[in-house]
Tab-separated table of C-alpha atoms in Angstrom:
chain	number	residue	atom	x	y	z
A	1	UNK	CA	-39.528	-35.232	-17.071
A	2	UNK	CA	-41.061	-32.064	-18.527
A	3	UNK	CA	-39.683	-28.749	-17.285
A	4	UNK	CA	-41.898	-26.474	-15.190
A	5	UNK	CA	-40.385	-23.271	-16.569
A	6	UNK	CA	-38.970	-22.260	-19.910
A	7	UNK	CA	-36.537	-19.338	-20.029
A	8	UNK	CA	-35.513	-17.595	-23.232
A	9	UNK	CA	-32.602	-15.140	-23.169
A	10	UNK	CA	-29.512	-15.813	-21.089
A	11	UNK	CA	-28.018	-12.398	-20.562
A	12	UNK	CA	-26.980	-11.478	-17.042
A	13	UNK	CA	-30.586	-11.199	-15.809
A	14	UNK	CA	-31.871	-14.289	-17.610
A	15	UNK	CA	-29.039	-16.486	-16.405
A	16	UNK	CA	-29.452	-15.245	-12.833
A	17	UNK	CA	-33.202	-15.942	-12.843
A	18	UNK	CA	-32.637	-19.418	-14.289
A	19	UNK	CA	-30.192	-20.262	-11.505
A	20	UNK	CA	-32.575	-18.776	-8.924
A	21	UNK	CA	-35.444	-20.927	-10.173
A	22	UNK	CA	-33.307	-24.070	-10.211
A	23	UNK	CA	-32.138	-23.347	-6.660
A	24	UNK	CA	-35.784	-23.348	-5.594
A	25	UNK	CA	-36.515	-26.750	-7.056
A	26	UNK	CA	-37.922	-25.809	-10.466
A	27	UNK	CA	-36.835	-27.687	-13.573
A	28	UNK	CA	-35.860	-25.180	-16.266
A	29	UNK	CA	-35.595	-25.522	-20.031
A	30	UNK	CA	-33.182	-22.988	-21.499
A	31	UNK	CA	-33.025	-21.400	-24.937
A	32	UNK	CA	-30.692	-18.703	-26.161
A	33	UNK	CA	-29.945	-17.196	-29.549
A	34	UNK	CA	-26.385	-18.424	-29.037
A	35	UNK	CA	-27.153	-22.060	-28.313
A	36	UNK	CA	-23.707	-22.780	-26.852
A	37	UNK	CA	-24.442	-20.433	-23.951
A	38	UNK	CA	-27.576	-22.368	-22.995
A	39	UNK	CA	-25.727	-25.682	-23.235
A	40	UNK	CA	-22.843	-24.376	-21.127
A	41	UNK	CA	-25.160	-23.053	-18.414
A	42	UNK	CA	-27.094	-26.311	-18.286
A	43	UNK	CA	-23.873	-28.303	-17.918
A	44	UNK	CA	-22.439	-25.965	-15.293
A	45	UNK	CA	-25.568	-25.735	-13.137
A	46	UNK	CA	-27.171	-29.125	-13.715
A	47	UNK	CA	-25.889	-30.976	-10.671
A	48	UNK	CA	-29.473	-31.573	-9.504
A	49	UNK	CA	-30.724	-32.397	-13.015
A	50	UNK	CA	-32.961	-29.323	-13.130
A	51	UNK	CA	-31.659	-27.639	-16.295
A	52	UNK	CA	-31.437	-28.656	-19.890
A	53	UNK	CA	-31.014	-26.874	-23.199
A	54	UNK	CA	-33.127	-28.120	-26.139
A	55	UNK	CA	-31.570	-27.484	-29.527
A	56	UNK	CA	-34.530	-25.778	-31.240
A	57	UNK	CA	-37.493	-23.652	-30.215
A	58	UNK	CA	-39.822	-26.476	-31.214
A	59	UNK	CA	-37.953	-28.887	-28.950
A	60	UNK	CA	-37.888	-26.213	-26.236
A	61	UNK	CA	-41.693	-25.872	-26.353
A	62	UNK	CA	-42.149	-29.642	-26.393
A	63	UNK	CA	-39.961	-30.001	-23.300
A	64	UNK	CA	-42.320	-27.927	-21.106
A	65	UNK	CA	-45.203	-28.971	-18.885
A	66	UNK	CA	-48.670	-28.117	-20.271
A	67	UNK	CA	-49.931	-25.484	-20.044
A	68	UNK	CA	-46.521	-23.962	-20.562
A	69	UNK	CA	-44.874	-21.192	-18.523
A	70	UNK	CA	-42.293	-19.314	-20.583
A	71	UNK	CA	-40.259	-16.338	-19.386
A	72	UNK	CA	-38.640	-14.039	-21.960
A	73	UNK	CA	-35.587	-12.128	-20.720
A	74	UNK	CA	-34.604	-10.374	-23.925
A	75	UNK	CA	-34.070	-6.788	-25.021
A	76	UNK	CA	-37.243	-4.689	-25.153
A	77	UNK	CA	-38.668	-3.509	-28.465
A	78	UNK	CA	-38.625	-5.346	-31.816
A	79	UNK	CA	-36.678	-8.353	-30.419
A	80	UNK	CA	-39.710	-9.245	-28.257
A	81	UNK	CA	-42.067	-9.161	-31.252
A	82	UNK	CA	-39.607	-11.184	-33.312
A	83	UNK	CA	-39.313	-13.856	-30.619
A	84	UNK	CA	-43.089	-14.032	-30.127
A	85	UNK	CA	-43.492	-14.524	-33.860
A	86	UNK	CA	-41.016	-17.412	-33.828
A	87	UNK	CA	-42.532	-18.967	-30.701
A	88	UNK	CA	-46.235	-18.617	-31.590
A	89	UNK	CA	-46.488	-21.719	-33.835
A	90	UNK	CA	-45.451	-23.934	-30.915
A	91	UNK	CA	-47.832	-22.451	-28.330
A	92	UNK	CA	-51.229	-23.809	-27.304
A	93	UNK	CA	-54.305	-22.533	-25.503
A	94	UNK	CA	-53.726	-21.526	-21.846
A	95	UNK	CA	-49.938	-21.328	-22.223
A	96	UNK	CA	-48.460	-18.317	-20.390
A	97	UNK	CA	-45.701	-16.194	-21.926
A	98	UNK	CA	-44.044	-13.609	-19.670
A	99	UNK	CA	-42.017	-10.629	-20.871
A	100	UNK	CA	-39.619	-9.818	-18.036
A	101	UNK	CA	-37.817	-7.012	-19.852
A	102	UNK	CA	-38.362	-3.265	-19.571
A	103	UNK	CA	-41.039	-3.062	-22.267
A	104	UNK	CA	-43.325	-0.076	-22.746
A	105	UNK	CA	-46.725	-0.859	-21.239
A	106	UNK	CA	-48.666	-0.030	-24.429
A	107	UNK	CA	-46.565	-2.568	-26.361
A	108	UNK	CA	-47.389	-5.136	-23.677
A	109	UNK	CA	-51.113	-4.555	-24.133
A	110	UNK	CA	-50.775	-4.874	-27.905
A	111	UNK	CA	-48.940	-8.185	-27.523
A	112	UNK	CA	-51.455	-9.419	-24.962
A	113	UNK	CA	-54.291	-8.838	-27.444
A	114	UNK	CA	-52.426	-10.580	-30.275
A	115	UNK	CA	-51.612	-13.710	-28.266
A	116	UNK	CA	-55.037	-13.668	-26.638
A	117	UNK	CA	-56.567	-14.311	-30.050
A	118	UNK	CA	-54.626	-17.593	-29.997
A	119	UNK	CA	-55.859	-18.406	-26.474
A	120	UNK	CA	-52.405	-17.746	-25.019
A	121	UNK	CA	-51.889	-15.564	-21.938
A	122	UNK	CA	-49.304	-12.793	-22.148
A	123	UNK	CA	-47.916	-11.211	-18.978
A	124	UNK	CA	-45.798	-8.068	-18.783
A	125	UNK	CA	-43.670	-8.338	-15.652
A	126	UNK	CA	-41.367	-5.745	-14.185
A	127	UNK	CA	-38.223	-7.272	-12.678
A	128	UNK	CA	-36.075	-5.129	-10.404
A	129	UNK	CA	-32.951	-5.725	-8.390
A	130	UNK	CA	-30.215	-6.016	-10.980
A	131	UNK	CA	-28.211	-9.178	-11.489
A	132	UNK	CA	-27.819	-9.874	-7.761
A	133	UNK	CA	-31.523	-9.406	-7.160
A	134	UNK	CA	-32.392	-11.729	-10.036
A	135	UNK	CA	-30.027	-14.362	-8.665
A	136	UNK	CA	-31.057	-14.247	-5.009
A	137	UNK	CA	-34.475	-12.562	-4.915
A	138	UNK	CA	-35.851	-9.738	-7.099
A	139	UNK	CA	-38.947	-7.599	-6.750
A	140	UNK	CA	-41.459	-8.822	-9.337
A	141	UNK	CA	-44.342	-6.797	-10.805
A	142	UNK	CA	-46.491	-9.055	-13.038
A	143	UNK	CA	-49.496	-7.658	-14.870
A	144	UNK	CA	-52.032	-9.258	-17.189
A	145	UNK	CA	-54.863	-11.700	-16.535
A	146	UNK	CA	-55.242	-12.872	-12.949
A	147	UNK	CA	-55.628	-16.476	-14.164
A	148	UNK	CA	-52.183	-16.237	-15.740
A	149	UNK	CA	-50.740	-14.903	-12.490
A	150	UNK	CA	-52.196	-17.842	-10.571
A	151	UNK	CA	-50.410	-20.194	-12.969
A	152	UNK	CA	-47.151	-18.342	-12.375
A	153	UNK	CA	-47.558	-17.767	-8.653
A	154	UNK	CA	-45.695	-20.880	-7.371
A	155	UNK	CA	-42.596	-20.011	-9.396
A	156	UNK	CA	-42.692	-16.264	-8.800
A	157	UNK	CA	-43.258	-16.506	-5.053
A	158	UNK	CA	-40.386	-18.955	-4.694
A	159	UNK	CA	-37.817	-16.801	-6.521
A	160	UNK	CA	-38.871	-13.335	-5.284
A	161	UNK	CA	-37.220	-11.434	-2.442
A	162	UNK	CA	-38.664	-11.772	1.039
A	163	UNK	CA	-38.931	-9.134	3.758
A	164	UNK	CA	-40.788	-8.782	7.026
A	165	UNK	CA	-43.687	-7.476	4.922
A	166	UNK	CA	-43.929	-10.649	2.854
A	167	UNK	CA	-42.829	-11.973	-0.529
A	168	UNK	CA	-41.948	-9.192	-2.940
A	169	UNK	CA	-44.346	-10.140	-5.717
A	170	UNK	CA	-48.017	-9.385	-6.287
A	171	UNK	CA	-50.421	-9.263	-9.204
A	172	UNK	CA	-50.241	-5.561	-10.082
A	173	UNK	CA	-53.295	-5.467	-12.333
A	174	UNK	CA	-54.570	-6.336	-15.826
A	175	UNK	CA	-53.060	-5.365	-19.155
A	176	UNK	CA	-49.864	-3.365	-19.018
A	177	UNK	CA	-50.109	-2.557	-15.303
A	178	UNK	CA	-47.013	-4.571	-14.412
A	179	UNK	CA	-44.747	-2.868	-16.912
A	180	UNK	CA	-46.237	0.535	-16.047
A	181	UNK	CA	-45.401	-0.085	-12.389
A	182	UNK	CA	-41.812	-0.991	-13.320
A	183	UNK	CA	-41.598	2.171	-15.411
A	184	UNK	CA	-42.719	4.268	-12.430
A	185	UNK	CA	-40.226	2.407	-10.234
A	186	UNK	CA	-37.486	3.429	-12.656
A	187	UNK	CA	-38.730	7.027	-12.710
A	188	UNK	CA	-38.453	7.158	-8.918
A	189	UNK	CA	-35.021	5.541	-9.216
A	190	UNK	CA	-33.889	8.273	-11.626
A	191	UNK	CA	-35.089	10.945	-9.213
A	192	UNK	CA	-33.478	9.476	-6.090
A	193	UNK	CA	-30.163	8.862	-7.846
A	194	UNK	CA	-30.052	12.487	-9.024
A	195	UNK	CA	-30.924	13.749	-5.534
A	196	UNK	CA	-28.090	11.709	-4.036
A	197	UNK	CA	-25.670	13.010	-6.672
A	198	UNK	CA	-26.629	16.615	-5.885
A	199	UNK	CA	-26.158	16.118	-2.148
A	200	UNK	CA	-22.780	14.490	-2.848
A	201	UNK	CA	-21.841	17.575	-4.875
A	202	UNK	CA	-22.775	19.838	-1.962
A	203	UNK	CA	-20.753	17.745	0.466
A	204	UNK	CA	-17.815	17.819	-1.944
A	205	UNK	CA	-17.647	21.396	-3.187
A	206	UNK	CA	-18.896	23.983	-0.682
A	207	UNK	CA	-18.351	21.758	2.358
A	208	UNK	CA	-14.996	20.446	1.156
A	209	UNK	CA	-15.438	16.769	2.072
A	210	UNK	CA	-13.286	14.194	0.305
A	211	UNK	CA	-14.993	11.213	-1.311
A	212	UNK	CA	-13.998	8.904	1.586
A	213	UNK	CA	-15.384	11.451	4.059
A	214	UNK	CA	-18.608	11.681	2.055
A	215	UNK	CA	-18.738	7.871	2.093
A	216	UNK	CA	-18.728	7.970	5.888
A	217	UNK	CA	-21.588	10.485	5.887
A	218	UNK	CA	-23.736	8.340	3.583
A	219	UNK	CA	-22.896	5.234	5.614
A	220	UNK	CA	-24.072	6.997	8.776
A	221	UNK	CA	-27.286	8.146	7.065
A	222	UNK	CA	-27.918	4.551	6.035
A	223	UNK	CA	-28.351	3.538	9.677
A	224	UNK	CA	-31.348	5.824	10.260
A	225	UNK	CA	-34.666	6.737	8.630
A	226	UNK	CA	-32.866	7.255	5.306
A	227	UNK	CA	-31.720	3.636	5.121
A	228	UNK	CA	-32.001	2.411	1.531
A	229	UNK	CA	-30.260	0.365	-1.099
A	230	UNK	CA	-29.196	3.462	-3.051
A	231	UNK	CA	-27.741	5.203	0.018
A	232	UNK	CA	-25.824	2.018	0.836
A	233	UNK	CA	-24.528	1.752	-2.741
A	234	UNK	CA	-23.429	5.401	-2.614
A	235	UNK	CA	-21.429	4.857	0.589
A	236	UNK	CA	-19.742	1.815	-0.928
A	237	UNK	CA	-18.951	3.471	-4.264
A	238	UNK	CA	-17.443	6.579	-2.676
A	239	UNK	CA	-15.086	4.474	-0.530
A	240	UNK	CA	-13.472	2.538	-3.418
A	241	UNK	CA	-9.946	3.507	-4.540
A	242	UNK	CA	-8.744	3.417	-8.153
A	243	UNK	CA	-6.007	0.750	-8.348
A	244	UNK	CA	-4.143	2.772	-11.008
A	245	UNK	CA	-3.929	6.161	-9.287
A	246	UNK	CA	-4.860	5.523	-5.670
A	247	UNK	CA	-7.507	8.245	-5.960
A	248	UNK	CA	-11.189	7.611	-5.212
A	249	UNK	CA	-12.424	5.656	-8.227
A	250	UNK	CA	-15.569	7.803	-8.530
A	251	UNK	CA	-13.332	10.813	-9.241
A	252	UNK	CA	-11.789	9.007	-12.215
A	253	UNK	CA	-15.193	8.457	-13.866
A	254	UNK	CA	-16.278	10.874	-16.600
A	255	UNK	CA	-19.292	12.928	-15.526
A	256	UNK	CA	-21.611	11.631	-18.248
A	257	UNK	CA	-24.555	9.446	-17.175
A	258	UNK	CA	-26.353	7.202	-19.634
A	259	UNK	CA	-29.978	6.118	-19.731
A	260	UNK	CA	-31.984	3.375	-21.436
A	261	UNK	CA	-35.286	5.192	-21.951
A	262	UNK	CA	-37.544	4.235	-19.052
A	263	UNK	CA	-37.107	7.660	-17.465
A	264	UNK	CA	-38.225	9.329	-20.680
A	265	UNK	CA	-41.218	6.961	-20.928
A	266	UNK	CA	-42.193	7.984	-17.402
A	267	UNK	CA	-42.182	11.661	-18.361
A	268	UNK	CA	-44.188	11.074	-21.534
A	269	UNK	CA	-46.751	8.978	-19.677
A	270	UNK	CA	-47.035	11.601	-16.940
A	271	UNK	CA	-47.624	14.312	-19.544
A	272	UNK	CA	-50.275	12.188	-21.249
A	273	UNK	CA	-52.065	11.707	-17.920
A	274	UNK	CA	-51.579	15.294	-16.719
A	275	UNK	CA	-49.571	14.322	-13.636
A	276	UNK	CA	-46.670	16.568	-12.512
A	277	UNK	CA	-43.418	14.665	-11.856
A	278	UNK	CA	-40.867	17.499	-11.726
A	279	UNK	CA	-38.135	15.609	-9.855
A	280	UNK	CA	-38.128	12.847	-12.446
A	281	UNK	CA	-38.092	15.432	-15.237
A	282	UNK	CA	-35.141	17.195	-13.594
A	283	UNK	CA	-33.288	13.892	-13.296
A	284	UNK	CA	-33.739	13.091	-16.991
A	285	UNK	CA	-32.692	16.642	-17.929
A	286	UNK	CA	-29.606	16.326	-15.723
A	287	UNK	CA	-28.505	13.197	-17.580
A	288	UNK	CA	-29.053	14.952	-20.899
A	289	UNK	CA	-27.058	17.948	-19.675
A	290	UNK	CA	-24.252	15.649	-18.545
A	291	UNK	CA	-23.948	14.468	-22.139
A	292	UNK	CA	-22.956	17.980	-23.260
A	293	UNK	CA	-19.467	17.536	-21.792
A	294	UNK	CA	-17.546	19.424	-24.475
A	295	UNK	CA	-19.990	22.342	-24.419
A	296	UNK	CA	-19.981	22.471	-20.629
A	297	UNK	CA	-16.194	22.500	-20.516
A	298	UNK	CA	-16.109	25.417	-22.959
A	299	UNK	CA	-18.899	27.305	-21.175
A	300	UNK	CA	-17.197	26.915	-17.798
A	301	UNK	CA	-14.589	29.404	-18.960
A	302	UNK	CA	-16.789	31.727	-21.003
A	303	UNK	CA	-19.548	31.999	-18.395
A	304	UNK	CA	-17.386	31.971	-15.276
A	305	UNK	CA	-18.654	35.310	-13.897
A	306	UNK	CA	-17.396	36.918	-10.708
A	307	UNK	CA	-16.195	35.191	-7.570
A	308	UNK	CA	-18.595	32.757	-5.948
A	309	UNK	CA	-19.273	32.504	-2.249
A	310	UNK	CA	-16.422	31.232	-0.112
A	311	UNK	CA	-16.131	27.615	0.944
A	312	UNK	CA	-18.464	26.802	3.781
A	313	UNK	CA	-17.430	25.048	6.936
A	314	UNK	CA	-18.455	21.416	6.945
A	315	UNK	CA	-19.773	21.664	10.472
A	316	UNK	CA	-22.061	18.866	11.561
A	317	UNK	CA	-25.029	21.240	11.392
A	318	UNK	CA	-24.700	21.720	7.639
A	319	UNK	CA	-24.178	18.019	7.032
A	320	UNK	CA	-27.256	17.301	9.113
A	321	UNK	CA	-29.197	19.845	7.052
A	322	UNK	CA	-28.168	18.121	3.818
A	323	UNK	CA	-29.346	14.812	5.238
A	324	UNK	CA	-32.716	16.313	6.112
A	325	UNK	CA	-32.981	17.842	2.653
A	326	UNK	CA	-32.214	14.531	0.967
A	327	UNK	CA	-34.805	12.725	3.069
A	328	UNK	CA	-37.530	15.289	2.371
A	329	UNK	CA	-36.780	15.441	-1.358
A	330	UNK	CA	-36.849	11.643	-1.550
A	331	UNK	CA	-40.321	11.629	0.011
A	332	UNK	CA	-41.340	14.170	-2.626
A	333	UNK	CA	-40.236	11.968	-5.538
A	334	UNK	CA	-41.939	8.889	-4.060
A	335	UNK	CA	-45.111	10.981	-3.752
A	336	UNK	CA	-44.846	11.935	-7.428
A	337	UNK	CA	-44.404	8.310	-8.468
A	338	UNK	CA	-47.318	7.057	-6.389
A	339	UNK	CA	-49.518	9.855	-7.733
A	340	UNK	CA	-48.644	8.871	-11.320
A	341	UNK	CA	-49.409	5.224	-10.611
A	342	UNK	CA	-52.726	6.125	-8.961
A	343	UNK	CA	-53.904	8.269	-11.881
A	344	UNK	CA	-52.790	5.675	-14.452
A	345	UNK	CA	-54.649	2.950	-12.562
A	346	UNK	CA	-57.828	5.002	-12.605
A	347	UNK	CA	-57.435	5.957	-16.264
A	348	UNK	CA	-56.794	2.371	-17.396
A	349	UNK	CA	-59.062	0.698	-14.808
A	350	UNK	CA	-56.203	-1.406	-13.460
A	351	UNK	CA	-57.215	-1.258	-9.760
A	352	UNK	CA	-53.588	-1.140	-8.648
A	353	UNK	CA	-53.097	-1.317	-4.867
A	354	UNK	CA	-50.567	1.376	-3.961
A	355	UNK	CA	-50.106	-0.266	-0.592
A	356	UNK	CA	-49.109	-3.521	-2.316
A	357	UNK	CA	-46.755	-1.677	-4.646
A	358	UNK	CA	-44.957	-0.138	-1.670
A	359	UNK	CA	-44.834	-3.583	-0.031
A	360	UNK	CA	-43.277	-5.436	-2.966
A	361	UNK	CA	-40.710	-2.636	-3.319
A	362	UNK	CA	-39.467	-3.135	0.263
A	363	UNK	CA	-37.062	-5.849	-0.904
A	364	UNK	CA	-35.160	-6.962	-3.967
A	365	UNK	CA	-35.569	-3.787	-6.017
A	366	UNK	CA	-33.343	-0.756	-6.541
A	367	UNK	CA	-35.606	1.732	-4.726
A	368	UNK	CA	-36.061	-0.408	-1.619
A	369	UNK	CA	-35.881	1.806	1.436
A	370	UNK	CA	-37.097	2.073	5.005
A	371	UNK	CA	-39.247	4.970	3.786
A	372	UNK	CA	-41.523	2.441	2.031
A	373	UNK	CA	-42.745	1.280	5.430
A	374	UNK	CA	-44.192	4.779	5.921
A	375	UNK	CA	-45.693	4.625	2.429
A	376	UNK	CA	-47.356	1.291	3.253
A	377	UNK	CA	-48.817	2.696	6.475
A	378	UNK	CA	-50.104	5.757	4.624
A	379	UNK	CA	-52.092	3.647	2.154
A	380	UNK	CA	-53.197	1.314	4.948
A	381	UNK	CA	-54.802	4.325	6.610
A	382	UNK	CA	-56.352	5.578	3.378
A	383	UNK	CA	-56.280	3.296	0.325
A	384	UNK	CA	-57.655	6.125	-1.842
A	385	UNK	CA	-55.133	8.725	-0.659
A	386	UNK	CA	-54.764	11.258	-3.470
A	387	UNK	CA	-51.176	12.147	-2.672
A	388	UNK	CA	-48.649	10.749	-0.217
A	389	UNK	CA	-47.944	14.287	1.017
A	390	UNK	CA	-51.418	14.383	2.574
A	391	UNK	CA	-50.742	11.530	4.995
A	392	UNK	CA	-50.402	12.943	8.542
A	393	UNK	CA	-47.164	11.094	9.350
A	394	UNK	CA	-45.526	11.934	6.033
A	395	UNK	CA	-46.700	15.533	6.340
A	396	UNK	CA	-45.089	15.766	9.768
A	397	UNK	CA	-41.753	14.430	8.464
A	398	UNK	CA	-41.730	16.934	5.591
A	399	UNK	CA	-42.584	19.908	7.767
A	400	UNK	CA	-39.880	18.899	10.248
A	401	UNK	CA	-37.295	18.799	7.431
A	402	UNK	CA	-38.480	21.903	5.586
A	403	UNK	CA	-35.915	24.339	6.988
A	404	UNK	CA	-33.055	21.946	6.228
A	405	UNK	CA	-34.431	21.484	2.704
A	406	UNK	CA	-34.423	25.224	2.085
A	407	UNK	CA	-30.990	25.628	3.633
A	408	UNK	CA	-29.562	23.043	1.228
A	409	UNK	CA	-31.033	24.831	-1.794
A	410	UNK	CA	-29.730	28.198	-0.514
A	411	UNK	CA	-26.266	26.681	-0.080
A	412	UNK	CA	-26.331	25.452	-3.671
A	413	UNK	CA	-27.468	28.810	-5.040
A	414	UNK	CA	-24.781	30.675	-3.123
A	415	UNK	CA	-22.079	28.429	-4.567
A	416	UNK	CA	-23.459	28.187	-8.116
A	417	UNK	CA	-24.004	24.457	-7.820
A	418	UNK	CA	-26.896	23.081	-9.882
A	419	UNK	CA	-29.429	21.121	-7.845
A	420	UNK	CA	-32.295	20.694	-10.333
A	421	UNK	CA	-33.869	17.684	-8.623
A	422	UNK	CA	-33.500	19.040	-5.087
A	423	UNK	CA	-35.085	22.357	-6.024
A	424	UNK	CA	-37.771	20.717	-8.200
A	425	UNK	CA	-38.767	18.483	-5.281
A	426	UNK	CA	-39.096	21.504	-3.017
A	427	UNK	CA	-41.054	23.419	-5.660
A	428	UNK	CA	-43.425	20.451	-6.007
A	429	UNK	CA	-44.003	20.488	-2.242
A	430	UNK	CA	-44.555	24.255	-2.205
A	431	UNK	CA	-46.858	24.192	-5.233
A	432	UNK	CA	-48.960	21.283	-3.975
A	433	UNK	CA	-49.641	23.044	-0.680
A	434	UNK	CA	-50.396	26.419	-2.309
A	435	UNK	CA	-54.118	27.227	-2.283
A	436	UNK	CA	-53.459	29.960	-4.862
A	437	UNK	CA	-51.013	29.817	-7.769
A	438	UNK	CA	-50.211	32.519	-10.377
A	439	UNK	CA	-51.789	30.547	-13.236
A	440	UNK	CA	-54.712	32.993	-13.125
A	441	UNK	CA	-52.408	35.393	-14.983
A	442	UNK	CA	-51.507	32.711	-17.544
A	443	UNK	CA	-55.191	32.012	-18.165
A	444	UNK	CA	-55.820	35.747	-18.544
A	445	UNK	CA	-53.021	35.943	-21.133
A	446	UNK	CA	-54.448	32.918	-22.988
A	447	UNK	CA	-57.853	34.561	-23.051
A	448	UNK	CA	-56.361	37.857	-24.252
A	449	UNK	CA	-54.551	36.471	-27.305
A	450	UNK	CA	-56.530	33.297	-27.984
A	451	UNK	CA	-60.016	33.836	-26.529
A	452	UNK	CA	-59.707	30.564	-24.567
A	453	UNK	CA	-61.900	31.787	-21.757
A	454	UNK	CA	-61.557	31.581	-17.997
A	455	UNK	CA	-63.622	30.735	-14.952
A	456	UNK	CA	-64.272	33.175	-12.131
A	457	UNK	CA	-63.217	32.436	-8.555
A	458	UNK	CA	-66.699	33.410	-7.361
A	459	UNK	CA	-68.409	31.105	-9.919
A	460	UNK	CA	-65.928	28.241	-10.513
A	461	UNK	CA	-68.554	25.786	-11.769
A	462	UNK	CA	-70.076	28.170	-14.320
A	463	UNK	CA	-69.308	28.048	-18.049
A	464	UNK	CA	-66.045	29.704	-19.129
A	465	UNK	CA	-66.319	33.341	-20.172
A	466	UNK	CA	-64.216	35.564	-22.421
A	467	UNK	CA	-63.316	39.183	-21.786
A	468	UNK	CA	-62.761	41.791	-24.462
A	469	UNK	CA	-59.698	42.963	-22.575
A	470	UNK	CA	-59.394	46.239	-24.478
A	471	UNK	CA	-63.107	47.059	-24.330
A	472	UNK	CA	-63.807	45.266	-21.019
A	473	UNK	CA	-66.753	43.313	-22.495
A	474	UNK	CA	-67.403	39.776	-21.242
A	475	UNK	CA	-69.245	36.909	-22.976
A	476	UNK	CA	-69.563	33.132	-22.625
A	477	UNK	CA	-67.238	30.951	-24.714
A	478	UNK	CA	-66.934	27.268	-25.562
A	479	UNK	CA	-64.730	24.958	-23.581
A	480	UNK	CA	-62.102	24.329	-26.264
A	481	UNK	CA	-58.614	25.188	-25.041
A	482	UNK	CA	-55.012	24.488	-25.737
């Protein structure tokens, strides 16, 4: 019998998705660069006769139902193009090829156009949830043609996570919308992880909590409005002991965080679209700074300065303030991500539903959190909401936490503890609600040295004008700027 799904690439994620699909009654043909791995998986998991491993790509393609459904779970970049080139001769009109890796959305659109000329559908699909999510229910973000999604729907809906809000998969939009959504998801993930790390640092250093004590704090926070996968992971990680030393394992880990590039893509895309995402930028910068370990160690002695503020008491009031700050800053980074996705959807004509994005992120994915229920309600009330901060319920939560937010930043400043994401989130909130910003001075400077022109507050719709700042003469200028 022909297989209903073909899966290429049996790394941790690919293997987990193959097992997930087989568990839900789908027959799966497997192919891997190392053929022995595909054969071994098929033998190990083939009790119900749902998996087999053809020897060649030609045999793999022949073993699939027509039109074919093929999922690629391979490393993003040139390996995807190489595999598509090898697979193309065996594909036919109306076949659907899905890239489930973290590919850049523009590459997805290029590949979609190339395969489209052959009559083959290409779908870029974000997959989130790590290995466990892939095995037992991920959040899936497929983009591309809606007809292709309908072909994939039975498989995707069966393997995706489920919550009270529904199955955690939806057609995100045409073209590269699915991979763009996954990129934004990862940008939010970067921001939230950095925020949690900064709050952990404040609990640890000025408040003097041990890692196990901090674990208890995060565990308690996870039972309230801040409940989320990342808060839960933090509580679990902080409670683990190193079997070699007996110390908290987290304290034996070098303070250098890696990254695979999706955070940087998010920043570049935001810059291209003119959307501010300062928390995500701070999170990427923090990882880059962490890589300067040798320099930081040397600078810690050379730039020590005078005595810092004394250790603060870890009274429940301060811990509560840090919790409020973390909650408010997390809202801020979700608002930045949703704003980026909204602007990208408009620019690319993707018609992405922000409400649906919040819904499919409520389960399976890394940024799943109770907060997403508030995000869903916000876009239920106003589908065209320009910014999450403008929703009345969200606004109320932020204003209620504002004093705690500021207290956390003050605590960090007093103790010389860097909190780039926490302070960037607060600055974003303050800037967005400021009717007047000091950029009038910047525009005046640009006009002074570059004759770029400016617009008057009493005639904002009029053509830009230029002042002869030394002679106080004013004339109209063109609209070119830099």
